[in-house]
Amino acid sequence: MVTPNLPEAQALTGLRTEDRAVLAEGLAAMGAAAVLVTGGHGREPEDHLFDGSSHLSIPVPRYPVAATHGAGCTHSAALAAGLAAGLPLPDAARQAAAVAGDAVAHGLSQLGAGEGPVHALHQWSAVRVP
């Protein structure tokens, strides 16, 4: 299972397309058993899952926040957790999209310089950041 975002999938395949299905198939042809091209990059924000035989598009929101650092790591960790819990791949992919999106929506844009970090544990945090 590989989980590149759109620019990473383009770089890995050498393709300039935003067609995530084409990119996912290209990555599968390179040896990945399953591919999830993630994220809010490009014209249409979506995750795209290809399991080697079927495609699934998962629309995702695009948030107007400057706090996306760690979104990909959060996404892949949530996907791995869902699979470890026994979810079927499509359900784990949908859950991972929701977890990563929530972490971005509650991101900490005021921390550090540049793009702030996502806040995956915001609902359990003792520190509330406005």
PDB file of C-alpha atoms in Angstrom:
ATOM      1  CA  MET A   1       0.000   0.000   0.000  1.00  0.00           C
ATOM      2  CA  VAL A   2       1.366   3.389  -0.995  1.00  0.00           C
ATOM      3  CA  THR A   3      -0.255   6.722  -0.115  1.00  0.00           C
ATOM      4  CA  PRO A   4       1.331   9.542  -2.135  1.00  0.00           C
ATOM      5  CA  ASN A   5      -0.352  12.908  -2.525  1.00  0.00           C
ATOM      6  CA  LEU A   6      -0.976  14.246  -6.029  1.00  0.00           C
ATOM      7  CA  PRO A   7       2.429  15.935  -6.551  1.00  0.00           C
ATOM      8  CA  GLU A   8       4.239  12.890  -5.164  1.00  0.00           C
ATOM      9  CA  ALA A   9       2.281  10.531  -7.442  1.00  0.00           C
ATOM     10  CA  GLN A  10       3.119  12.749 -10.411  1.00  0.00           C
ATOM     11  CA  ALA A  11       6.807  12.766  -9.500  1.00  0.00           C
ATOM     12  CA  LEU A  12       6.931   8.997  -8.977  1.00  0.00           C
ATOM     13  CA  THR A  13       5.191   8.183 -12.255  1.00  0.00           C
ATOM     14  CA  GLY A  14       6.634  11.014 -14.330  1.00  0.00           C
ATOM     15  CA  LEU A  15       3.083  11.902 -15.414  1.00  0.00           C
ATOM     16  CA  ARG A  16       1.798  15.495 -15.279  1.00  0.00           C
ATOM     17  CA  THR A  17      -1.872  14.526 -15.183  1.00  0.00           C
ATOM     18  CA  GLU A  18      -4.233  15.275 -12.310  1.00  0.00           C
ATOM     19  CA  ASP A  19      -6.185  12.116 -13.181  1.00  0.00           C
ATOM     20  CA  ARG A  20      -5.662  10.194  -9.986  1.00  0.00           C
ATOM     21  CA  ALA A  21      -6.935   6.943 -11.526  1.00  0.00           C
ATOM     22  CA  VAL A  22      -4.201   7.098 -14.175  1.00  0.00           C
ATOM     23  CA  LEU A  23      -1.594   7.911 -11.534  1.00  0.00           C
ATOM     24  CA  ALA A  24      -2.794   5.106  -9.258  1.00  0.00           C
ATOM     25  CA  GLU A  25      -2.660   2.577 -12.081  1.00  0.00           C
ATOM     26  CA  GLY A  26       0.840   3.788 -12.959  1.00  0.00           C
ATOM     27  CA  LEU A  27       1.994   3.248  -9.396  1.00  0.00           C
ATOM     28  CA  ALA A  28       0.359  -0.178  -9.292  1.00  0.00           C
ATOM     29  CA  ALA A  29       2.211  -1.069 -12.485  1.00  0.00           C
ATOM     30  CA  MET A  30       5.422  -0.187 -10.647  1.00  0.00           C
ATOM     31  CA  GLY A  31       4.642  -2.871  -8.046  1.00  0.00           C
ATOM     32  CA  ALA A  32       2.287  -1.385  -5.458  1.00  0.00           C
ATOM     33  CA  ALA A  33      -0.445  -3.842  -4.455  1.00  0.00           C
ATOM     34  CA  ALA A  34      -2.788  -0.947  -3.667  1.00  0.00           C
ATOM     35  CA  VAL A  35      -2.562   2.810  -4.136  1.00  0.00           C
ATOM     36  CA  LEU A  36      -4.305   5.704  -2.420  1.00  0.00           C
ATOM     37  CA  VAL A  37      -3.519   9.041  -4.074  1.00  0.00           C
ATOM     38  CA  THR A  38      -4.429  11.518  -1.364  1.00  0.00           C
ATOM     39  CA  GLY A  39      -5.278  15.068  -0.760  1.00  0.00           C
ATOM     40  CA  GLY A  40      -6.492  18.495  -1.507  1.00  0.00           C
ATOM     41  CA  HIS A  41      -3.974  19.253  -4.228  1.00  0.00           C
ATOM     42  CA  GLY A  42      -5.122  19.995  -7.755  1.00  0.00           C
ATOM     43  CA  ARG A  43      -8.391  21.326  -9.082  1.00  0.00           C
ATOM     44  CA  GLU A  44     -10.628  18.790  -7.334  1.00  0.00           C
ATOM     45  CA  PRO A  45      -9.792  17.671  -3.805  1.00  0.00           C
ATOM     46  CA  GLU A  46     -10.189  13.916  -3.533  1.00  0.00           C
ATOM     47  CA  ASP A  47      -8.535  10.727  -2.429  1.00  0.00           C
ATOM     48  CA  HIS A  48      -8.439   7.998  -5.045  1.00  0.00           C
ATOM     49  CA  LEU A  49      -8.101   4.330  -4.111  1.00  0.00           C
ATOM     50  CA  PHE A  50      -7.031   1.642  -6.561  1.00  0.00           C
ATOM     51  CA  ASP A  51      -6.764  -1.879  -5.172  1.00  0.00           C
ATOM     52  CA  GLY A  52      -5.373  -3.410  -8.346  1.00  0.00           C
ATOM     53  CA  SER A  53      -8.779  -4.109  -9.865  1.00  0.00           C
ATOM     54  CA  SER A  54     -11.257  -1.400  -8.901  1.00  0.00           C
ATOM     55  CA  HIS A  55     -11.225   2.352  -8.389  1.00  0.00           C
ATOM     56  CA  LEU A  56     -12.898   4.370  -5.637  1.00  0.00           C
ATOM     57  CA  SER A  57     -13.014   8.163  -5.536  1.00  0.00           C
ATOM     58  CA  ILE A  58     -13.376   9.689  -2.069  1.00  0.00           C
ATOM     59  CA  PRO A  59     -14.241  13.408  -2.147  1.00  0.00           C
ATOM     60  CA  VAL A  60     -12.455  15.371   0.580  1.00  0.00           C
ATOM     61  CA  PRO A  61     -12.978  18.932   1.773  1.00  0.00           C
ATOM     62  CA  ARG A  62     -10.436  21.646   1.126  1.00  0.00           C
ATOM     63  CA  TYR A  63      -9.970  23.749   4.253  1.00  0.00           C
ATOM     64  CA  PRO A  64      -8.924  27.413   4.177  1.00  0.00           C
ATOM     65  CA  VAL A  65      -6.216  26.917   6.817  1.00  0.00           C
ATOM     66  CA  ALA A  66      -2.453  27.109   6.657  1.00  0.00           C
ATOM     67  CA  ALA A  67      -1.955  24.055   8.846  1.00  0.00           C
ATOM     68  CA  THR A  68      -1.403  20.981   6.742  1.00  0.00           C
ATOM     69  CA  HIS A  69       2.063  19.916   7.900  1.00  0.00           C
ATOM     70  CA  GLY A  70       1.725  16.250   8.850  1.00  0.00           C
ATOM     71  CA  ALA A  71      -1.532  15.621   6.995  1.00  0.00           C
ATOM     72  CA  GLY A  72      -0.033  12.835   4.878  1.00  0.00           C
ATOM     73  CA  CYS A  73       1.529  11.100   7.869  1.00  0.00           C
ATOM     74  CA  THR A  74      -1.731  11.397   9.793  1.00  0.00           C
ATOM     75  CA  HIS A  75      -3.616   9.990   6.806  1.00  0.00           C
ATOM     76  CA  SER A  76      -1.352   6.965   6.350  1.00  0.00           C
ATOM     77  CA  ALA A  77      -1.303   6.231  10.101  1.00  0.00           C
ATOM     78  CA  ALA A  78      -5.115   6.354  10.236  1.00  0.00           C
ATOM     79  CA  LEU A  79      -5.282   4.058   7.207  1.00  0.00           C
ATOM     80  CA  ALA A  80      -2.911   1.576   8.840  1.00  0.00           C
ATOM     81  CA  ALA A  81      -4.906   1.706  12.086  1.00  0.00           C
ATOM     82  CA  GLY A  82      -8.169   1.059  10.241  1.00  0.00           C
ATOM     83  CA  LEU A  83      -6.683  -1.904   8.406  1.00  0.00           C
ATOM     84  CA  ALA A  84      -5.176  -3.270  11.638  1.00  0.00           C
ATOM     85  CA  ALA A  85      -8.627  -2.998  13.243  1.00  0.00           C
ATOM     86  CA  GLY A  86     -10.014  -5.214  10.476  1.00  0.00           C
ATOM     87  CA  LEU A  87     -11.767  -2.642   8.288  1.00  0.00           C
ATOM     88  CA  PRO A  88     -12.035  -3.476   4.606  1.00  0.00           C
ATOM     89  CA  LEU A  89      -9.663  -1.329   2.533  1.00  0.00           C
ATOM     90  CA  PRO A  90     -12.376   1.022   1.160  1.00  0.00           C
ATOM     91  CA  ASP A  91     -13.749   1.675   4.660  1.00  0.00           C
ATOM     92  CA  ALA A  92     -10.267   2.214   6.074  1.00  0.00           C
ATOM     93  CA  ALA A  93      -9.548   4.681   3.246  1.00  0.00           C
ATOM     94  CA  ARG A  94     -12.751   6.625   3.947  1.00  0.00           C
ATOM     95  CA  GLN A  95     -11.977   6.694   7.675  1.00  0.00           C
ATOM     96  CA  ALA A  96      -8.401   7.864   7.024  1.00  0.00           C
ATOM     97  CA  ALA A  97      -9.695  10.699   4.831  1.00  0.00           C
ATOM     98  CA  ALA A  98     -12.046  11.784   7.619  1.00  0.00           C
ATOM     99  CA  VAL A  99      -9.341  11.632  10.312  1.00  0.00           C
ATOM    100  CA  ALA A 100      -6.812  13.575   8.220  1.00  0.00           C
ATOM    101  CA  GLY A 101      -9.428  16.135   7.192  1.00  0.00           C
ATOM    102  CA  ASP A 102     -10.437  16.695  10.804  1.00  0.00           C
ATOM    103  CA  ALA A 103      -6.782  17.117  11.807  1.00  0.00           C
ATOM    104  CA  VAL A 104      -6.304  19.762   9.097  1.00  0.00           C
ATOM    105  CA  ALA A 105      -9.549  21.548  10.009  1.00  0.00           C
ATOM    106  CA  HIS A 106      -8.273  21.907  13.577  1.00  0.00           C
ATOM    107  CA  GLY A 107      -4.675  22.608  12.581  1.00  0.00           C
ATOM    108  CA  LEU A 108      -2.394  24.900  14.517  1.00  0.00           C
ATOM    109  CA  SER A 109      -1.547  27.497  11.885  1.00  0.00           C
ATOM    110  CA  GLN A 110      -0.205  29.923  14.490  1.00  0.00           C
ATOM    111  CA  LEU A 111       2.619  27.566  15.559  1.00  0.00           C
ATOM    112  CA  GLY A 112       6.064  28.037  14.110  1.00  0.00           C
ATOM    113  CA  ALA A 113       6.948  29.737  10.874  1.00  0.00           C
ATOM    114  CA  GLY A 114       5.328  28.719   7.625  1.00  0.00           C
ATOM    115  CA  GLU A 115       2.766  25.979   7.359  1.00  0.00           C
ATOM    116  CA  GLY A 116       1.496  24.905  10.790  1.00  0.00           C
ATOM    117  CA  PRO A 117       0.952  21.340  11.946  1.00  0.00           C
ATOM    118  CA  VAL A 118      -2.277  19.408  11.831  1.00  0.00           C
ATOM    119  CA  HIS A 119      -3.912  18.723  15.180  1.00  0.00           C
ATOM    120  CA  ALA A 120      -5.039  15.094  15.090  1.00  0.00           C
ATOM    121  CA  LEU A 121      -5.729  14.908  18.816  1.00  0.00           C
ATOM    122  CA  HIS A 122      -7.589  18.197  19.210  1.00  0.00           C
ATOM    123  CA  GLN A 123     -10.593  16.652  20.956  1.00  0.00           C
ATOM    124  CA  TRP A 124      -8.377  15.174  23.671  1.00  0.00           C
ATOM    125  CA  SER A 125      -6.023  18.103  24.067  1.00  0.00           C
ATOM    126  CA  ALA A 126      -5.784  19.843  27.441  1.00  0.00           C
ATOM    127  CA  VAL A 127      -4.483  22.892  25.580  1.00  0.00           C
ATOM    128  CA  ARG A 128      -7.129  24.643  23.520  1.00  0.00           C
ATOM    129  CA  VAL A 129      -5.820  26.863  20.778  1.00  0.00           C
ATOM    130  CA  PRO A 130      -8.292  29.419  19.413  1.00  0.00           C
TER     131      PRO A 130
END
